[in-house]
PDB file of C-alpha atoms and ligand atoms in Angstrom:
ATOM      1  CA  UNK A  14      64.150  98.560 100.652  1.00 63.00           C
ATOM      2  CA  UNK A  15      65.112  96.242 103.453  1.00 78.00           C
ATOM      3  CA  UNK A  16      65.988  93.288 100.597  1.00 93.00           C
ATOM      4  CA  UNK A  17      68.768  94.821  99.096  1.00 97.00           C
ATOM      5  CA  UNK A  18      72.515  94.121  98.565  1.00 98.00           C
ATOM      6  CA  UNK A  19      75.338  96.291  98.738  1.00 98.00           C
ATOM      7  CA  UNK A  20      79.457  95.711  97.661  1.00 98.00           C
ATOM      8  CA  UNK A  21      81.332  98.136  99.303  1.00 99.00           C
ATOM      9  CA  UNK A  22      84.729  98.154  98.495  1.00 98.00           C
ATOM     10  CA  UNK A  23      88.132  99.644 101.147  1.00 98.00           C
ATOM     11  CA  UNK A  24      85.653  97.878 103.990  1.00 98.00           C
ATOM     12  CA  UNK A  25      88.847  97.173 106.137  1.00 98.00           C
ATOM     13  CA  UNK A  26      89.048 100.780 106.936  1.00 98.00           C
ATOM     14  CA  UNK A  27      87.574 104.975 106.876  1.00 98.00           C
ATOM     15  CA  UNK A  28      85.342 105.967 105.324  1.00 98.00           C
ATOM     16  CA  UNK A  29      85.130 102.423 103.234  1.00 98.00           C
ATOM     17  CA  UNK A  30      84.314 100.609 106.664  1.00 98.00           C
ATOM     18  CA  UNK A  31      81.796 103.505 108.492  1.00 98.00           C
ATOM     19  CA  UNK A  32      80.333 102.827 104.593  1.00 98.00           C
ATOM     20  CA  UNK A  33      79.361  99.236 105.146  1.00 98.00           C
ATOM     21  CA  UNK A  34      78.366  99.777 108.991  1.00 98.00           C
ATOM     22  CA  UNK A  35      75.787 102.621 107.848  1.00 98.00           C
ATOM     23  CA  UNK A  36      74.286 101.088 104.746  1.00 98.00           C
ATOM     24  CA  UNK A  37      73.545  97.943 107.402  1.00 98.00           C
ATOM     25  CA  UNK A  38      70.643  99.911 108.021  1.00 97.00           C
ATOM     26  CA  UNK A  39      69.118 100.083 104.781  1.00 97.00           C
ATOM     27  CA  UNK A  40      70.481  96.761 103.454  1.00 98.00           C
ATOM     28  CA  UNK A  41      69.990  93.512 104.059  1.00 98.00           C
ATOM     29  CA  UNK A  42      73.519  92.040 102.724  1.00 98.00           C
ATOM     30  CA  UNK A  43      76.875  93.871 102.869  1.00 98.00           C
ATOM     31  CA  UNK A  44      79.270  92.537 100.347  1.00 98.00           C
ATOM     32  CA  UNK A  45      82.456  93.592 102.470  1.00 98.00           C
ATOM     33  CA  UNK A  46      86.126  94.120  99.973  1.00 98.00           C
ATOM     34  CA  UNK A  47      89.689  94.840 101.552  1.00 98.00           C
ATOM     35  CA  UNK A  48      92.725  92.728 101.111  1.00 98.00           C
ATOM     36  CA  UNK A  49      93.408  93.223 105.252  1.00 98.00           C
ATOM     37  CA  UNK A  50      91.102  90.078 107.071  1.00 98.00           C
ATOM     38  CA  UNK A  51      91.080  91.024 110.444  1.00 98.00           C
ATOM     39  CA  UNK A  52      90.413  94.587 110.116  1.00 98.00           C
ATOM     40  CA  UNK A  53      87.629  93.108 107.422  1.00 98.00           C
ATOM     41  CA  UNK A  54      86.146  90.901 110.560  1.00 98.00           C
ATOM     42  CA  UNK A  55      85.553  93.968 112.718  1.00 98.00           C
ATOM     43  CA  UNK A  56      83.354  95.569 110.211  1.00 98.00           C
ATOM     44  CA  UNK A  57      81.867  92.489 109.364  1.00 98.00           C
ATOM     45  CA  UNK A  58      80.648  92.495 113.324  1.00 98.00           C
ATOM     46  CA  UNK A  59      79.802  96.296 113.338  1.00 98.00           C
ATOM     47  CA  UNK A  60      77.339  95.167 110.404  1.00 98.00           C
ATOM     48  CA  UNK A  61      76.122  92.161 112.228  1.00 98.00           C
ATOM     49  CA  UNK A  62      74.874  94.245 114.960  1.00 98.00           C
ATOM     50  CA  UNK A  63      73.316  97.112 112.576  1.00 97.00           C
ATOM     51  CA  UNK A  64      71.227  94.465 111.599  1.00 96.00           C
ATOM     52  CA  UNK A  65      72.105  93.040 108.343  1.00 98.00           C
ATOM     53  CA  UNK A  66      74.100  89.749 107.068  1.00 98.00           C
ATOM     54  CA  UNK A  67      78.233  90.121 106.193  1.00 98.00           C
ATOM     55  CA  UNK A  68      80.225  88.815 103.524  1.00 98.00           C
ATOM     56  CA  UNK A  69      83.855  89.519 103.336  1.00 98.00           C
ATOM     57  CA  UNK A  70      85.765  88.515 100.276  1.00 98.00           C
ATOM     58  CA  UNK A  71      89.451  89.303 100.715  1.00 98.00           C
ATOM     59  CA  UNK A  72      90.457  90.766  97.528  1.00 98.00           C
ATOM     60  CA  UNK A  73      93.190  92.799  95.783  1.00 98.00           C
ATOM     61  CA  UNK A  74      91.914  95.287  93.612  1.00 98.00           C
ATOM     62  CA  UNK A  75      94.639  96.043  91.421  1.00 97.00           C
ATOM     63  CA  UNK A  76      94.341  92.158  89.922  1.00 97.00           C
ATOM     64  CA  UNK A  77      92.435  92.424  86.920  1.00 96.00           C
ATOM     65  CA  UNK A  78      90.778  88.828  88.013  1.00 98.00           C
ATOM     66  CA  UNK A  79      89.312  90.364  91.407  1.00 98.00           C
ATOM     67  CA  UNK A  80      86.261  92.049  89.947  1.00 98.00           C
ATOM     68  CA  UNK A  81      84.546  88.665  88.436  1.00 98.00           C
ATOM     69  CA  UNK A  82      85.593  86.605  91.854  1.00 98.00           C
ATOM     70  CA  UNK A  83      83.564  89.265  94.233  1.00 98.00           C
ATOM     71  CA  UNK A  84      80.675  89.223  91.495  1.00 98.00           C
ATOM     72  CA  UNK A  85      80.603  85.800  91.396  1.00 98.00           C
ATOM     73  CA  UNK A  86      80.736  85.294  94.972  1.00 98.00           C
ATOM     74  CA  UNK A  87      78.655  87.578  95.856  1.00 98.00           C
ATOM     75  CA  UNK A  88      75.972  85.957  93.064  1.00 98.00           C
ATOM     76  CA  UNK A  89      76.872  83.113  94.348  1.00 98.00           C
ATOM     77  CA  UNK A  90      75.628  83.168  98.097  1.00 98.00           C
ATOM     78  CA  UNK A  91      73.229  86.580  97.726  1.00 98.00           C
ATOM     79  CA  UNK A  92      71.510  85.991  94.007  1.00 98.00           C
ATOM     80  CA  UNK A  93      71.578  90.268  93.539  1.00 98.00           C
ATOM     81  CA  UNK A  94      73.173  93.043  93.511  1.00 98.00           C
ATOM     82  CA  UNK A  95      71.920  96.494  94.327  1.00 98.00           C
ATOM     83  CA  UNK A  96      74.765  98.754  94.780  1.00 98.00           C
ATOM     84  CA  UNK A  97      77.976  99.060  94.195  1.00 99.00           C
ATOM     85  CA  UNK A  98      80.079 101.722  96.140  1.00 99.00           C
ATOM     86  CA  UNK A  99      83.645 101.792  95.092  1.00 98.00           C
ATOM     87  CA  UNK A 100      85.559 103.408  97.958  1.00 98.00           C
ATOM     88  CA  UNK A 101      88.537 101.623  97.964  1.00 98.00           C
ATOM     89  CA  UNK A 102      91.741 104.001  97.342  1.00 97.00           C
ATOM     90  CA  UNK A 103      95.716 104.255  97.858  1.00 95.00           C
ATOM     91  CA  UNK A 104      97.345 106.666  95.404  1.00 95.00           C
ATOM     92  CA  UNK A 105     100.793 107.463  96.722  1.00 92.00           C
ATOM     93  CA  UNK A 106     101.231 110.790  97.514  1.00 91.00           C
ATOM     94  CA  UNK A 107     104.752 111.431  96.157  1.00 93.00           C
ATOM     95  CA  UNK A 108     106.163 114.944  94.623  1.00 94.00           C
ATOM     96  CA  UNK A 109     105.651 114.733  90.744  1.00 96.00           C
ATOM     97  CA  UNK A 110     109.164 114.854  89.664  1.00 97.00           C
ATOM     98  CA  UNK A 111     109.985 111.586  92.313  1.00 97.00           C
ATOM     99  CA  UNK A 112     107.003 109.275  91.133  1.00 96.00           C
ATOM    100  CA  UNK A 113     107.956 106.255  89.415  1.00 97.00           C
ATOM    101  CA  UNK A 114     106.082 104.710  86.557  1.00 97.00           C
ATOM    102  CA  UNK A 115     105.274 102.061  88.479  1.00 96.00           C
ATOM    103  CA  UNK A 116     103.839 103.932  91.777  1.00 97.00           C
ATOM    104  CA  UNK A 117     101.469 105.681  89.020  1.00 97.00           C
ATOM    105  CA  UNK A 118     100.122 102.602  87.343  1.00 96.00           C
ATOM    106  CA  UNK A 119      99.737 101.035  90.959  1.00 95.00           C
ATOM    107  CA  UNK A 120      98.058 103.779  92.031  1.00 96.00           C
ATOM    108  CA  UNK A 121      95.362 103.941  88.949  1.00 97.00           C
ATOM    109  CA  UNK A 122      95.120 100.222  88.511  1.00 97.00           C
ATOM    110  CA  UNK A 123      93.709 100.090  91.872  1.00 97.00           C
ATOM    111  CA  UNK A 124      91.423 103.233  92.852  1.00 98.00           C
ATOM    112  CA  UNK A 125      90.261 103.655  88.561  1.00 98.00           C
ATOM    113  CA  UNK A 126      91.016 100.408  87.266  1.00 98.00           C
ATOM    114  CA  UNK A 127      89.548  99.029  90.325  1.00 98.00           C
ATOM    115  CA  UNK A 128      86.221 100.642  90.432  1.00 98.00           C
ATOM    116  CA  UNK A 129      86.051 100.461  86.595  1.00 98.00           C
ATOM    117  CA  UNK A 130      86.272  96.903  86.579  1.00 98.00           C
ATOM    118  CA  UNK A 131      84.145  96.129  89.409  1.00 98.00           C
ATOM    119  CA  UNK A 132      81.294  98.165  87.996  1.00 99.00           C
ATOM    120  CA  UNK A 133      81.027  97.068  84.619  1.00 98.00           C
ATOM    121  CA  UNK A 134      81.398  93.105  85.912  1.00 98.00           C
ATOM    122  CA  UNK A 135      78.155  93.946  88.460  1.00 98.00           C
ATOM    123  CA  UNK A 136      76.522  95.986  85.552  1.00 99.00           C
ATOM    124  CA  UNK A 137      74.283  93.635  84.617  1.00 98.00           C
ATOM    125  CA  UNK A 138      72.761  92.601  87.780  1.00 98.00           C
ATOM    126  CA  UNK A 139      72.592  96.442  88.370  1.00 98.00           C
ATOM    127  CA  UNK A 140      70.312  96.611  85.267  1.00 98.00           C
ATOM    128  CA  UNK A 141      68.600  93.707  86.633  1.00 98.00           C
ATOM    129  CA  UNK A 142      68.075  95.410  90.059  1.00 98.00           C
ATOM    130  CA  UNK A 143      67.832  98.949  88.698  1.00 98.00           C
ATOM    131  CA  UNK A 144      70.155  99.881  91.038  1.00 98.00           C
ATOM    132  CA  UNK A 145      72.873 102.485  91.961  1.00 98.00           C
ATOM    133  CA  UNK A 146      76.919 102.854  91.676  1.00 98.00           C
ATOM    134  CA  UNK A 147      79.067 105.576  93.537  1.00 99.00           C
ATOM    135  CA  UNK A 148      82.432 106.263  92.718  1.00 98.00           C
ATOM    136  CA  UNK A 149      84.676 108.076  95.043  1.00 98.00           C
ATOM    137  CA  UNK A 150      86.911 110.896  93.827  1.00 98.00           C
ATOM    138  CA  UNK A 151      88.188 113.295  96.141  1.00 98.00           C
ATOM    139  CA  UNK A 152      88.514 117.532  95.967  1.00 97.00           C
ATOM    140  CA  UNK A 153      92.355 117.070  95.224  1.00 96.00           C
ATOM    141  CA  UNK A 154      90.506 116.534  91.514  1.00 97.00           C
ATOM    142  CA  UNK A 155      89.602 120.387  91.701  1.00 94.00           C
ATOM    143  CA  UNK A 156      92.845 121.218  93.133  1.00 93.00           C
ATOM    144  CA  UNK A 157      95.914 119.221  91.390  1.00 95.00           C
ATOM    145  CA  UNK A 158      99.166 120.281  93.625  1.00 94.00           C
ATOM    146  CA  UNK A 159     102.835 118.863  92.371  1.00 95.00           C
ATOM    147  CA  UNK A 160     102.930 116.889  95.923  1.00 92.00           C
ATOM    148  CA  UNK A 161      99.489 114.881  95.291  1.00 93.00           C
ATOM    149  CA  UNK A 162      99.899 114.519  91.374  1.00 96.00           C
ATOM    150  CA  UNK A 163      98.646 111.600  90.768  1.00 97.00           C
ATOM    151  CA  UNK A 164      95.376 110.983  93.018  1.00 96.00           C
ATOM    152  CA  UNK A 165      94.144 114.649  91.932  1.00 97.00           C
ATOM    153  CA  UNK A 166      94.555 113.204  88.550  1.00 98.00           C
ATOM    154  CA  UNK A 167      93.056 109.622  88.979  1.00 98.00           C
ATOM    155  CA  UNK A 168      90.306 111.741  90.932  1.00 98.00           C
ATOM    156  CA  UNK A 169      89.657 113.942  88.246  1.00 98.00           C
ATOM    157  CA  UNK A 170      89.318 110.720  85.940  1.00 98.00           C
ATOM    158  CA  UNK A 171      87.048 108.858  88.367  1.00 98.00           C
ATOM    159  CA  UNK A 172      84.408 112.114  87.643  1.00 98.00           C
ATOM    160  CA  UNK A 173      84.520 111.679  84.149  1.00 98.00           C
ATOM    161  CA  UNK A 174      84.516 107.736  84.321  1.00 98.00           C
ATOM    162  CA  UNK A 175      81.226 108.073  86.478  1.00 98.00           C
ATOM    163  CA  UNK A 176      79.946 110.541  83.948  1.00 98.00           C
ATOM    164  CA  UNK A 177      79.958 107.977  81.417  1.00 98.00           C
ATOM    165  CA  UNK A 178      78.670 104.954  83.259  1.00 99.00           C
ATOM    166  CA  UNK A 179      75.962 106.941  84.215  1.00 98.00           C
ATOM    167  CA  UNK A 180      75.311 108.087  80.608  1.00 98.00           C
ATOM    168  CA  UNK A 181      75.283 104.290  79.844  1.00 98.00           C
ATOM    169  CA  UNK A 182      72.835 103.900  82.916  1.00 98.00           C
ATOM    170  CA  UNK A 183      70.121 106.570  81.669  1.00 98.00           C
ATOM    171  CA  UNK A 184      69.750 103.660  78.736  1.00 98.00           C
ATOM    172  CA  UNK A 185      70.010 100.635  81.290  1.00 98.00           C
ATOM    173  CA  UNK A 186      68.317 101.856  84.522  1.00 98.00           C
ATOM    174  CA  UNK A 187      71.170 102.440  86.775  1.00 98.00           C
ATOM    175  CA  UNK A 188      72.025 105.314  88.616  1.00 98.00           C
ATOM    176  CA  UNK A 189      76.064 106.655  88.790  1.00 98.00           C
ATOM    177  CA  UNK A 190      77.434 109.225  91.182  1.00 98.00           C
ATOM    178  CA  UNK A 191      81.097 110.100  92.052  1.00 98.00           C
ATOM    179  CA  UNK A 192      81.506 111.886  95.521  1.00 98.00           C
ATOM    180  CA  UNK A 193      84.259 114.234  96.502  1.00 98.00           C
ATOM    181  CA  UNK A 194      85.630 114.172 100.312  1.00 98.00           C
ATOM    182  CA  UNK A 195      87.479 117.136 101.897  1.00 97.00           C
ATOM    183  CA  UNK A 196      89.919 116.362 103.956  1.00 97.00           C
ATOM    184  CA  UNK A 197      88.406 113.417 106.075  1.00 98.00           C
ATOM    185  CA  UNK A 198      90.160 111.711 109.488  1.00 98.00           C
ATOM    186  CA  UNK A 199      91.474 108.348 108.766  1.00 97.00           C
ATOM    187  CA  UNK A 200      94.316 106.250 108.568  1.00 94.00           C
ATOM    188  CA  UNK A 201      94.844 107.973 104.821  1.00 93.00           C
ATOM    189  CA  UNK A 202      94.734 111.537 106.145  1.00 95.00           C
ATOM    190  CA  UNK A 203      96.943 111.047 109.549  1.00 96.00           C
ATOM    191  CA  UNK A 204      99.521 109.331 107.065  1.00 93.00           C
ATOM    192  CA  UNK A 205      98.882 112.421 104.757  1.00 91.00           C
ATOM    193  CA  UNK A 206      99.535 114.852 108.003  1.00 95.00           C
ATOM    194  CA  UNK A 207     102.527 112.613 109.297  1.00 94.00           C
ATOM    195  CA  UNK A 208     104.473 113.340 105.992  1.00 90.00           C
ATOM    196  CA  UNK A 209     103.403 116.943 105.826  1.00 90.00           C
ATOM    197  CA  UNK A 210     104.449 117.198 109.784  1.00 94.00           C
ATOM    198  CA  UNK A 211     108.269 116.337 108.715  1.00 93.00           C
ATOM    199  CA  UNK A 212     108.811 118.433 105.724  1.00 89.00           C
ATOM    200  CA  UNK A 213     107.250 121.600 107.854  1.00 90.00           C
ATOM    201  CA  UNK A 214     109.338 119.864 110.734  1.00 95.00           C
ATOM    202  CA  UNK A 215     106.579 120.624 113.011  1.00 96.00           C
ATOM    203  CA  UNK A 216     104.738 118.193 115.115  1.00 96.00           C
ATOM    204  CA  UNK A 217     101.570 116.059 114.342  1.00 96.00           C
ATOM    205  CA  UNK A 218      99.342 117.697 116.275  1.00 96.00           C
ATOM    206  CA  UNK A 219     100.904 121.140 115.164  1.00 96.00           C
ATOM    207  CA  UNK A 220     100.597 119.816 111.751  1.00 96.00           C
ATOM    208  CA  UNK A 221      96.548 118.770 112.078  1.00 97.00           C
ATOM    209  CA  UNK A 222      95.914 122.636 113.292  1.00 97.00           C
ATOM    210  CA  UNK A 223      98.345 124.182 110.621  1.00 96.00           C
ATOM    211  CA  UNK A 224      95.829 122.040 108.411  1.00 95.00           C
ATOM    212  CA  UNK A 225      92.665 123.496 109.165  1.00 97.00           C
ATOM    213  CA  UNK A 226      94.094 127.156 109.325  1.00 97.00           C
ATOM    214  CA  UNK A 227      95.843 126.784 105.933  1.00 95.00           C
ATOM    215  CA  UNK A 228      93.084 125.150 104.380  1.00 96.00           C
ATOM    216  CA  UNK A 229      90.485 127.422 106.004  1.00 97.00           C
ATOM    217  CA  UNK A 230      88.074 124.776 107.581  1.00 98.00           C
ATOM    218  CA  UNK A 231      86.630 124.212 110.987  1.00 98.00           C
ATOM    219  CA  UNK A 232      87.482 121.385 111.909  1.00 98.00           C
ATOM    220  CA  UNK A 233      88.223 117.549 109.999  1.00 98.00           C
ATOM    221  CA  UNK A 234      85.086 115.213 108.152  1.00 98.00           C
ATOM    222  CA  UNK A 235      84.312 112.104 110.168  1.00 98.00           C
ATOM    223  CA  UNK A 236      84.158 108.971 107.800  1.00 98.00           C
ATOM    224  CA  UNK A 237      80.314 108.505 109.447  1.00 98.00           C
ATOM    225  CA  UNK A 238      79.719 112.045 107.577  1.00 98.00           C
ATOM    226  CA  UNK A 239      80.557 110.402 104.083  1.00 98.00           C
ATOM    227  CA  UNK A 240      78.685 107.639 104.662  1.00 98.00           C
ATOM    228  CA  UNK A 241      75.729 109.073 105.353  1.00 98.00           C
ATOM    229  CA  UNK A 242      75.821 111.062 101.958  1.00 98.00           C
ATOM    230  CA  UNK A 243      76.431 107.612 100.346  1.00 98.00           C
ATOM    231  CA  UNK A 244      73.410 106.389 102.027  1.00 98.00           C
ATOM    232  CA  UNK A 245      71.277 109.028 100.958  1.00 98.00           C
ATOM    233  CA  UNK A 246      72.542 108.955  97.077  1.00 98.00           C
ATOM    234  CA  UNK A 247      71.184 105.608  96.937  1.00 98.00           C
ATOM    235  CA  UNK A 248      68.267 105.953  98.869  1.00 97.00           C
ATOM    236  CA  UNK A 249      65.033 106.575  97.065  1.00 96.00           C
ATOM    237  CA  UNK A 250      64.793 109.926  97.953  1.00 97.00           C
ATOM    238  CA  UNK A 251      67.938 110.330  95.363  1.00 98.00           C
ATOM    239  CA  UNK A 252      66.647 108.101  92.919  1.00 96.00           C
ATOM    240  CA  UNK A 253      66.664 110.890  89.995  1.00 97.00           C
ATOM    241  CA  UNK A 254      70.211 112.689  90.924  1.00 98.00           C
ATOM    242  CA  UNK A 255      72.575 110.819  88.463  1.00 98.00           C
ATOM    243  CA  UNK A 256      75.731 112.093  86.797  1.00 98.00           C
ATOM    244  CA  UNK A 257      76.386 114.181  89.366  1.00 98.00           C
ATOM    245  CA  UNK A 258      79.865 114.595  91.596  1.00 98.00           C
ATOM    246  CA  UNK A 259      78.706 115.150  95.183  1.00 98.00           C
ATOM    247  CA  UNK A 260      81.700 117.205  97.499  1.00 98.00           C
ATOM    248  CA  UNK A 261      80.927 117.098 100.814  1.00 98.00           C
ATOM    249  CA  UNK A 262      84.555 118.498 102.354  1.00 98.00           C
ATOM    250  CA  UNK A 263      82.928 121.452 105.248  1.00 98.00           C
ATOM    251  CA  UNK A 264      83.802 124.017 102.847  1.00 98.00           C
ATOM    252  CA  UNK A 265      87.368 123.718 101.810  1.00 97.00           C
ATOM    253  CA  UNK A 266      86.897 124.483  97.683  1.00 96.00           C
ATOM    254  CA  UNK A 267      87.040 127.760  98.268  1.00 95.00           C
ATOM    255  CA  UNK A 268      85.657 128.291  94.155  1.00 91.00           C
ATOM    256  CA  UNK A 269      81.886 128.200  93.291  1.00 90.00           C
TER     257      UNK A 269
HETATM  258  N1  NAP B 229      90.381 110.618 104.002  1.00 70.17           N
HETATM  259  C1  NAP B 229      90.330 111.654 103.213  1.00 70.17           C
HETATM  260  O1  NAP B 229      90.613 112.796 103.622  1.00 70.17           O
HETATM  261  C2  NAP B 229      89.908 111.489 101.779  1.00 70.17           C
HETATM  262  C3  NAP B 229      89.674 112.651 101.010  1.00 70.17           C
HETATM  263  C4  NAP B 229      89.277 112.514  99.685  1.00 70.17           C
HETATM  264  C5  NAP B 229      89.106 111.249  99.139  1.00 70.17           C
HETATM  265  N2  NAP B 229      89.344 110.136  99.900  1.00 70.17           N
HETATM  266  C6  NAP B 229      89.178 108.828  99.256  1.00 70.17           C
HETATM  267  O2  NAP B 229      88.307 108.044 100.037  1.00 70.17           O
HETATM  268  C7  NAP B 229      88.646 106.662  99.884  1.00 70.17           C
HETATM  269  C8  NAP B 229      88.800 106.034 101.260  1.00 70.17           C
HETATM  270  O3  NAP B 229      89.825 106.722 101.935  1.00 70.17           O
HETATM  271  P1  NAP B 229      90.105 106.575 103.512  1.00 70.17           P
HETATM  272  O4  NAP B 229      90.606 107.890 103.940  1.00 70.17           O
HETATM  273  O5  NAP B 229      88.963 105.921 104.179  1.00 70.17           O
HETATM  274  O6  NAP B 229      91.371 105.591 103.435  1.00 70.17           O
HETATM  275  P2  NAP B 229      91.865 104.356 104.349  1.00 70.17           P
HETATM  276  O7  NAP B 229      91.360 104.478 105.743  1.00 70.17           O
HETATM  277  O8  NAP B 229      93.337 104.275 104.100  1.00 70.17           O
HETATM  278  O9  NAP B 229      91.148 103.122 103.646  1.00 70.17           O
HETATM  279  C9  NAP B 229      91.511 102.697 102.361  1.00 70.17           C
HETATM  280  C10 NAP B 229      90.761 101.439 102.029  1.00 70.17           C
HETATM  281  O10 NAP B 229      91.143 100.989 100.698  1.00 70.17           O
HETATM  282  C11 NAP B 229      91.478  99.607 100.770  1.00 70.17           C
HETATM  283  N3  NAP B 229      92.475  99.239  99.767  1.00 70.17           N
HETATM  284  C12 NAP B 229      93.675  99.822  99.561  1.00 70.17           C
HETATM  285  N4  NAP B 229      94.353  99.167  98.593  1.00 70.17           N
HETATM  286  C13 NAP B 229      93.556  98.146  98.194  1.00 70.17           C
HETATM  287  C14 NAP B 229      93.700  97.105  97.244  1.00 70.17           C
HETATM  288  N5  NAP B 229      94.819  96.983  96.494  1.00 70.17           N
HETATM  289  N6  NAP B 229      92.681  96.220  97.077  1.00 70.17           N
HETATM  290  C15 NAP B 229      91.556  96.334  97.834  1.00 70.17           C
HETATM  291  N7  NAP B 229      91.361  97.296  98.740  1.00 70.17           N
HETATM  292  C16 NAP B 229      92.357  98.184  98.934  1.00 70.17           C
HETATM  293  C17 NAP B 229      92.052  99.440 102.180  1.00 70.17           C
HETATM  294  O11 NAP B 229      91.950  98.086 102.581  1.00 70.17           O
HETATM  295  P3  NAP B 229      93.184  97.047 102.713  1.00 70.17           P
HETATM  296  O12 NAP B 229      94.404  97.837 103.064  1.00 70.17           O
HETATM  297  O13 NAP B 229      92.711  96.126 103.787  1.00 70.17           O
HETATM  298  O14 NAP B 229      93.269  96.379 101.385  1.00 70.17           O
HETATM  299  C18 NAP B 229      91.094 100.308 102.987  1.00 70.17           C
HETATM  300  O15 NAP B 229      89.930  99.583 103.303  1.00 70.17           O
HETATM  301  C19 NAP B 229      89.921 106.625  99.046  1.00 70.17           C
HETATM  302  O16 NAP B 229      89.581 106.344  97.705  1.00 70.17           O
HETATM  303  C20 NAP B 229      90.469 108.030  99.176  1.00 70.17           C
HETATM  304  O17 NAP B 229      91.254 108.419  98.058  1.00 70.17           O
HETATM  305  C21 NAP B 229      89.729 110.238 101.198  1.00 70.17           C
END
């Protein structure tokens, strides 16, 4: 299991970056994908020392171009791939009636577009491998609210893009996932809270309690949580759960 490789994409940071550090483990390459370099060094240490060898390729997602250049490089100095775990994300969260065209394509050309792209380019060293894919989605996808518009809706499209890849990957051998975070503590969530803080005009810390009381949690994920699903999704123990969208969120879809 050891010999593996593993791209994880949104490395810099979150849930992307506790991601990378965790599968170190399990892995023996991390393929490490952020535009940020610094913050993309520090994991690249934290993976060192979890025993397994870094690669960071700085790359925007939202170029069309990105997905063969971290394929290629990571052919290029690693000669597999295993998985692929598409985490990277940063959908504006603007009213509906105030988003511009522009802020919506962004916003789906990375996180969808993104992962779309990435997969399909890796695909057929996944068939090679036989390996695994997760996509990440989120529970705004069961939830759409005018104020997060868009990334419920490229969440709910990131389920059904997983469906199909892994309908393709029943015929080719891979296995496809999507996961779905509750509300998890990053840099993505306290800039989430900040904005909510000033249109309750209530303070950030009043705003993080208001959170959990409104949304009828105990307390916030920790990005370590996610990763450890991720881990165990493409572990062998998970080798026959495919298709599937995983929510791990400490209970805040309320609906069965
Ligand atoms: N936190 C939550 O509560 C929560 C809940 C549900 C779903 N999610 C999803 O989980 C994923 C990770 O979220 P997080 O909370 O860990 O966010 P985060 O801390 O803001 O991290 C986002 C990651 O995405 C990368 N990224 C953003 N734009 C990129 C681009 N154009 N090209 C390449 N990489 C890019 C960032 O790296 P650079 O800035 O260095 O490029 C960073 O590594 C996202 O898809 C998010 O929608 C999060």
């Amino acid at each position: 299991m050891k010999n593996r490789i593993a791209i994880v994409t949104g490395a810099s940071a979150g849930i992307g970056a506790a991601t990378a550090v965790r599968l170190a483990k399990d892995f023996a390459g991390l393929v490490l994908i952020a535009r940020r370099e610094e913050e993309l060094k520090i994991t690249a240490e934290a993976v060192k020392a979890a025993g397994a060898e870094p690669l960071i390729i700085q790359a925007d997602l939202r170029r069309a171009a990105a997905a063969e250049q971290v394929v290629d490089k990571t052919i290029e100095r690693f000669r597999q791939i295993d998985a692929v775990i598409n985490i990277a994300g940063a959908v504006p969260q603007i009213h509906l009636f105030e988003m511009t065209d522009e802020q919506w394509n962004d916003g789906a050309e990375m996180k969808l577009h993104g992962a779309r792209r990435l997969t399909i380019k890796a695909w057929p060293y996944l068939k090679a491998s036989k390996g695994s894919v997760v996509l990440t989605s989120g529970n705004s996808a069961e939830a759409p609210k005018p104020g997060f518009a868009a990334v419920a809706t490229i969440n709910a499209a990131i389920v059904a893009l997983a469906k199909a890849f892994a309908e393709q990957g029943i015929i080719d051998g891979v296995q496809v996932n999507s996961i779905l975070p509750g509300p998890v503590m990053s840099n993505r969530r306290i800039s989430f809270l900040k904005k909510w803080s000033e249109a309750n005009q209530i303070s950030l810390d009043e705003a993080k309690a208001k959170f959990l009381v409104e949304a009828h949690i105990e307390r916030y994920g920790e990005p370590e949580e996610i990763a450890e699903l991720v881990a165990f999704l493409i572990s062998p123990a998970a080798k026959w759960m495919t298709g599937t969208a995983v929510r791990m969120d400490g209970g805040e879809v309320k609906g069965i």
